[in-house]
């Protein structure tokens, strides 16, 4: 698989689902819709493709075997729902290409959220959960194995808040077949959520055999430029990926965001990030199709 850079990613899946009227205020977040409202997920993906996204990220961020089993699914059903997240993205891509036959075929990245996403308490933005390495291995391995054998193009390990979890994922990813990216949640322009310097994280993956891109997501736009500079110093030949949130505040109780993204600044921010060395750019929570379309205006024609 050959990737062309810069690559425009999609935006936040949850806010586009909420715009459709979906209620995501429950522990599985958007993953609950894999069974209850799959068409909404397809339409959300399609909205981003129609806005110019060249890569869409599946609805498996919070889709985990323990999460589904905890609410009554058996293991086979849970595995089926995780794989369904890729099938829905494929359906959206198929519809897009049938409507826009001249377009290049978009990529599908299979989302792998952190352990904190399973806890559903906002800890993926703090990195303060206490867990043994083996427990993290046992949590991540089955889902990564499933998605690695799916028809997705890439694996996207997202919103990783701590170096411990990053190291566990590194070991698992050494044995996958698909190329993967690892992106961290960061609390400022120099540190990921648990306080580890982002330079240390970048250096850890600089020679990884399957991780092709390192970066940050669901982090305030104000920190992105500084984070790119720091990553660039230690990332070797890896691509740099950034997809920030809108800069809004996350409320754990209601699982909602407050604040608005500024459409007029999208083009300027993206141009700066590309000038600094970002290769893959998109948005996370609070960034919708309009913002992704605006970001794309800064990409080379």
Coordinates of C-alpha atoms in Angstrom, one line a residue:
X1 CA 0.0 0.0 0.0
X2 CA 1.3 3.4 -1.0
X3 CA 0.3 6.5 0.9
X4 CA 0.4 10.0 -0.6
X5 CA 1.2 12.9 1.6
X6 CA 0.0 15.2 3.0
X7 CA -3.0 13.0 3.8
X8 CA -6.3 14.5 5.0
X9 CA -8.0 12.5 7.8
X10 CA -11.6 12.7 8.9
X11 CA -12.9 14.5 12.0
X12 CA -14.7 13.5 15.2
X13 CA -17.2 10.6 14.7
X14 CA -19.1 11.3 17.9
X15 CA -20.1 14.9 17.1
X16 CA -21.3 13.9 13.6
X17 CA -23.4 11.2 15.1
X18 CA -24.8 13.6 17.7
X19 CA -25.6 16.0 14.9
X20 CA -27.8 13.2 13.5
X21 CA -29.6 13.1 16.8
X22 CA -27.9 10.0 18.2
X23 CA -27.7 9.7 22.0
X24 CA -24.1 8.7 23.0
X25 CA -24.4 9.2 26.7
X26 CA -23.7 5.6 27.7
X27 CA -20.6 3.6 28.4
X28 CA -20.0 2.2 24.9
X29 CA -20.3 5.7 23.4
X30 CA -20.5 5.5 19.5
X31 CA -19.7 1.7 19.6
X32 CA -23.3 1.1 20.9
X33 CA -24.6 2.2 17.5
X34 CA -22.8 -0.7 15.8
X35 CA -25.9 -2.8 16.5
X36 CA -28.6 -0.3 17.3
X37 CA -28.0 2.2 14.4
X38 CA -25.3 1.2 11.9
X39 CA -26.7 3.4 9.2
X40 CA -25.9 6.5 11.3
X41 CA -22.3 5.4 11.4
X42 CA -22.2 4.9 7.6
X43 CA -23.7 8.4 7.1
X44 CA -21.2 9.9 9.5
X45 CA -18.3 8.4 7.6
X46 CA -19.8 9.4 4.3
X47 CA -20.1 13.1 5.5
X48 CA -16.4 13.2 6.0
X49 CA -15.6 11.5 2.7
X50 CA -17.8 14.0 0.9
X51 CA -15.8 16.8 2.7
X52 CA -12.6 15.5 1.3
X53 CA -11.2 13.1 3.9
X54 CA -8.8 10.6 2.4
X55 CA -8.8 8.3 5.4
X56 CA -11.7 7.5 7.7
X57 CA -11.3 6.0 11.2
X58 CA -13.7 3.2 12.3
X59 CA -16.1 3.3 15.1
X60 CA -14.2 0.7 17.1
X61 CA -12.5 3.2 19.5
X62 CA -14.6 2.1 22.4
X63 CA -15.6 -1.3 21.0
X64 CA -13.8 -3.9 23.2
X65 CA -14.5 -7.5 24.1
X66 CA -14.7 -6.6 27.9
X67 CA -17.0 -3.7 27.1
X68 CA -19.5 -5.7 25.1
X69 CA -19.4 -8.7 27.4
X70 CA -20.1 -6.5 30.4
X71 CA -23.4 -5.5 28.9
X72 CA -24.5 -9.1 28.0
X73 CA -22.9 -10.0 24.6
X74 CA -21.1 -13.3 24.3
X75 CA -17.6 -13.3 22.9
X76 CA -18.5 -14.3 19.4
X77 CA -21.1 -11.5 19.1
X78 CA -18.6 -9.0 20.6
X79 CA -16.0 -10.0 18.0
X80 CA -18.6 -9.6 15.3
X81 CA -19.5 -6.1 16.3
X82 CA -15.8 -5.1 16.4
X83 CA -15.4 -6.3 12.8
X84 CA -18.6 -4.7 11.8
X85 CA -17.0 -1.3 12.5
X86 CA -14.7 -2.0 9.5
X87 CA -17.6 -3.3 7.4
X88 CA -19.6 -0.1 8.0
X89 CA -16.6 2.0 6.9
X90 CA -16.3 -0.1 3.8
X91 CA -20.0 0.5 3.0
X92 CA -19.5 4.2 3.4
X93 CA -16.5 4.1 1.1
X94 CA -18.4 2.1 -1.5
X95 CA -21.3 4.6 -1.5
X96 CA -18.8 7.4 -1.8
X97 CA -17.0 5.9 -4.8
X98 CA -20.3 5.1 -6.5
X99 CA -21.3 8.7 -6.2
X100 CA -17.8 10.1 -7.0
X101 CA -16.2 7.5 -9.4
X102 CA -13.4 9.9 -10.3
X103 CA -12.2 10.0 -6.6
X104 CA -9.2 8.1 -5.3
X105 CA -10.0 5.2 -3.1
X106 CA -10.0 6.4 0.6
X107 CA -8.3 4.5 3.3
X108 CA -9.8 2.9 6.3
X109 CA -8.0 3.0 9.6
X110 CA -9.2 0.6 12.4
X111 CA -9.5 2.6 15.6
X112 CA -7.9 1.1 18.7
X113 CA -8.7 3.2 21.8
X114 CA -6.7 3.1 25.1
X115 CA -7.7 1.2 28.2
X116 CA -9.1 4.5 29.5
X117 CA -11.7 4.6 26.8
X118 CA -13.0 1.3 28.1
X119 CA -13.2 2.7 31.6
X120 CA -15.4 5.6 30.1
X121 CA -14.3 8.0 32.9
X122 CA -12.2 10.4 30.8
X123 CA -8.9 8.8 32.0
X124 CA -7.6 8.7 28.4
X125 CA -7.0 12.4 28.9
X126 CA -5.2 11.9 32.2
X127 CA -3.4 8.6 32.0
X128 CA -3.9 7.9 35.7
X129 CA -5.2 4.3 35.7
X130 CA -3.2 1.8 37.6
X131 CA -2.9 -1.5 35.8
X132 CA -0.3 -4.2 35.3
X133 CA 1.5 -4.6 31.9
X134 CA 0.0 -8.1 31.4
X135 CA -3.5 -6.8 32.0
X136 CA -3.0 -4.2 29.4
X137 CA -1.6 -6.8 27.0
X138 CA -4.6 -9.1 27.6
X139 CA -7.0 -6.1 27.0
X140 CA -5.5 -5.0 23.7
X141 CA -4.2 -8.2 22.1
X142 CA -7.6 -9.7 21.1
X143 CA -9.0 -6.6 19.5
X144 CA -5.7 -5.8 17.6
X145 CA -5.6 -9.4 16.4
X146 CA -9.2 -9.1 15.1
X147 CA -8.6 -5.8 13.3
X148 CA -5.2 -6.8 12.0
X149 CA -7.0 -9.7 10.1
X150 CA -9.8 -7.4 8.9
X151 CA -10.0 -5.6 5.6
X152 CA -9.0 -2.3 7.1
X153 CA -5.9 -0.7 5.5
X154 CA -4.3 0.6 8.7
X155 CA -4.4 0.3 12.5
X156 CA -4.9 3.5 14.5
X157 CA -3.8 3.4 18.1
X158 CA -5.4 6.6 19.4
X159 CA -5.5 8.9 22.4
X160 CA -2.8 7.0 24.2
X161 CA -2.2 8.9 27.5
X162 CA 0.8 7.1 29.1
X163 CA 4.1 5.6 28.2
X164 CA 3.3 2.3 30.0
X165 CA 0.4 1.6 27.6
X166 CA 2.5 2.8 24.7
X167 CA 5.2 0.3 25.5
X168 CA 2.7 -2.5 25.8
X169 CA 1.2 -1.6 22.4
X170 CA 4.6 -1.4 20.9
X171 CA 5.2 -5.1 21.8
X172 CA 1.9 -6.1 20.3
X173 CA 2.4 -4.1 17.1
X174 CA 5.7 -5.7 16.4
X175 CA 3.7 -8.8 15.3
X176 CA 1.0 -7.2 13.2
X177 CA 0.7 -7.3 9.4
X178 CA -0.8 -3.9 8.8
X179 CA 1.0 -0.6 9.1
X180 CA 0.0 1.3 12.2
X181 CA 0.1 4.7 13.7
X182 CA 0.3 5.7 17.4
X183 CA -1.1 9.0 18.5
X184 CA -1.0 10.4 22.1
X185 CA -3.3 12.6 24.1
X186 CA -1.2 15.5 25.4
X187 CA -1.7 18.0 28.2
X188 CA 0.6 20.8 26.9
X189 CA 3.1 21.4 24.1
X190 CA 5.7 19.1 25.5
X191 CA 4.1 16.2 27.5
X192 CA 1.6 13.5 27.0
X193 CA -1.2 13.2 29.5
X194 CA 0.7 11.2 32.1
X195 CA 3.6 13.8 32.0
X196 CA 6.0 11.8 29.8
X197 CA 7.8 14.1 27.4
X198 CA 6.5 13.6 23.8
X199 CA 10.1 13.5 22.6
X200 CA 10.6 10.3 24.7
X201 CA 7.5 8.7 23.2
X202 CA 8.6 9.6 19.6
X203 CA 12.1 8.2 20.3
X204 CA 10.6 4.9 21.6
X205 CA 8.8 4.3 18.2
X206 CA 11.4 5.8 15.9
X207 CA 12.7 2.4 14.8
X208 CA 9.5 0.4 15.2
X209 CA 9.0 -2.1 12.4
X210 CA 5.3 -1.6 11.8
X211 CA 4.5 1.8 13.2
X212 CA 4.9 4.2 10.3
X213 CA 3.5 7.4 11.9
X214 CA 3.7 9.0 15.4
X215 CA 1.7 11.9 16.6
X216 CA -1.1 13.4 18.7
X217 CA -4.8 13.5 18.7
X218 CA -7.7 14.8 20.8
X219 CA -5.4 17.5 22.1
X220 CA -6.0 21.3 22.0
X221 CA -4.9 23.0 18.7
X222 CA -2.9 25.5 20.7
X223 CA -0.3 22.8 21.5
X224 CA 0.0 21.2 18.1
X225 CA 2.8 23.3 16.6
X226 CA 5.1 22.8 19.7
X227 CA 4.3 19.1 19.7
X228 CA 5.2 18.7 16.1
X229 CA 8.5 20.4 16.7
X230 CA 9.3 18.1 19.6
X231 CA 8.2 14.9 17.8
X232 CA 10.3 15.9 14.8
X233 CA 13.5 15.9 16.8
X234 CA 13.2 12.2 17.8
X235 CA 10.9 10.5 15.3
X236 CA 13.6 9.6 12.7
X237 CA 11.9 8.9 9.4
X238 CA 8.5 8.3 10.8
X239 CA 5.5 10.3 9.4
X240 CA 3.9 12.8 11.8
X241 CA 0.2 12.7 12.4
X242 CA -1.9 15.3 14.1
X243 CA -5.7 15.4 14.6
X244 CA -6.6 17.8 17.4
X245 CA -9.9 18.4 19.1
X246 CA -11.7 21.7 18.8
X247 CA -10.1 23.1 21.9
X248 CA -13.3 22.6 23.9
X249 CA -13.7 21.1 27.3
X250 CA -14.8 17.5 27.9
X251 CA -17.5 16.8 30.5
X252 CA -17.3 13.2 31.8
X253 CA -20.8 13.1 33.3
X254 CA -22.6 13.9 30.1
X255 CA -19.9 12.7 27.7
X256 CA -20.2 15.9 25.8
X257 CA -17.9 18.8 24.7
X258 CA -18.5 22.5 25.2
X259 CA -17.0 25.1 22.9
X260 CA -16.9 25.8 19.2
X261 CA -14.1 25.3 16.7
X262 CA -13.2 28.4 14.6
X263 CA -13.7 27.6 10.9
X264 CA -11.7 30.7 9.8
X265 CA -8.6 29.5 11.5
X266 CA -8.5 25.9 10.1
X267 CA -6.7 26.8 6.9
X268 CA -4.1 28.9 8.8
X269 CA -3.4 26.2 11.4
X270 CA -3.1 23.4 8.9
X271 CA -0.7 25.4 6.7
X272 CA 1.5 26.0 9.8
X273 CA 1.4 22.4 10.8
X274 CA 2.4 21.2 7.3
X275 CA 5.2 23.8 7.2
X276 CA 6.5 22.3 10.5
X277 CA 6.5 18.8 9.1
X278 CA 3.0 17.2 9.7
X279 CA 2.2 14.6 7.1
X280 CA -1.3 13.5 8.1
X281 CA -3.8 16.0 9.4
X282 CA -7.4 15.9 10.5
X283 CA -9.6 16.4 13.5
X284 CA -10.9 14.7 16.6
X285 CA -13.8 15.6 19.0
X286 CA -15.6 18.8 18.1
X287 CA -14.1 18.9 14.6
X288 CA -16.8 18.2 12.0
X289 CA -17.1 17.9 8.2
X290 CA -17.1 21.7 7.7
X291 CA -13.7 22.0 9.5
X292 CA -12.2 19.0 7.6
X293 CA -13.3 20.7 4.3
X294 CA -11.7 23.9 5.5
X295 CA -8.5 22.1 6.5
X296 CA -8.3 20.5 3.0
X297 CA -8.2 24.0 1.4
X298 CA -4.6 24.3 2.7
X299 CA -3.5 21.1 1.1
X300 CA -1.5 21.2 -2.2
X301 CA -3.8 21.0 -5.2

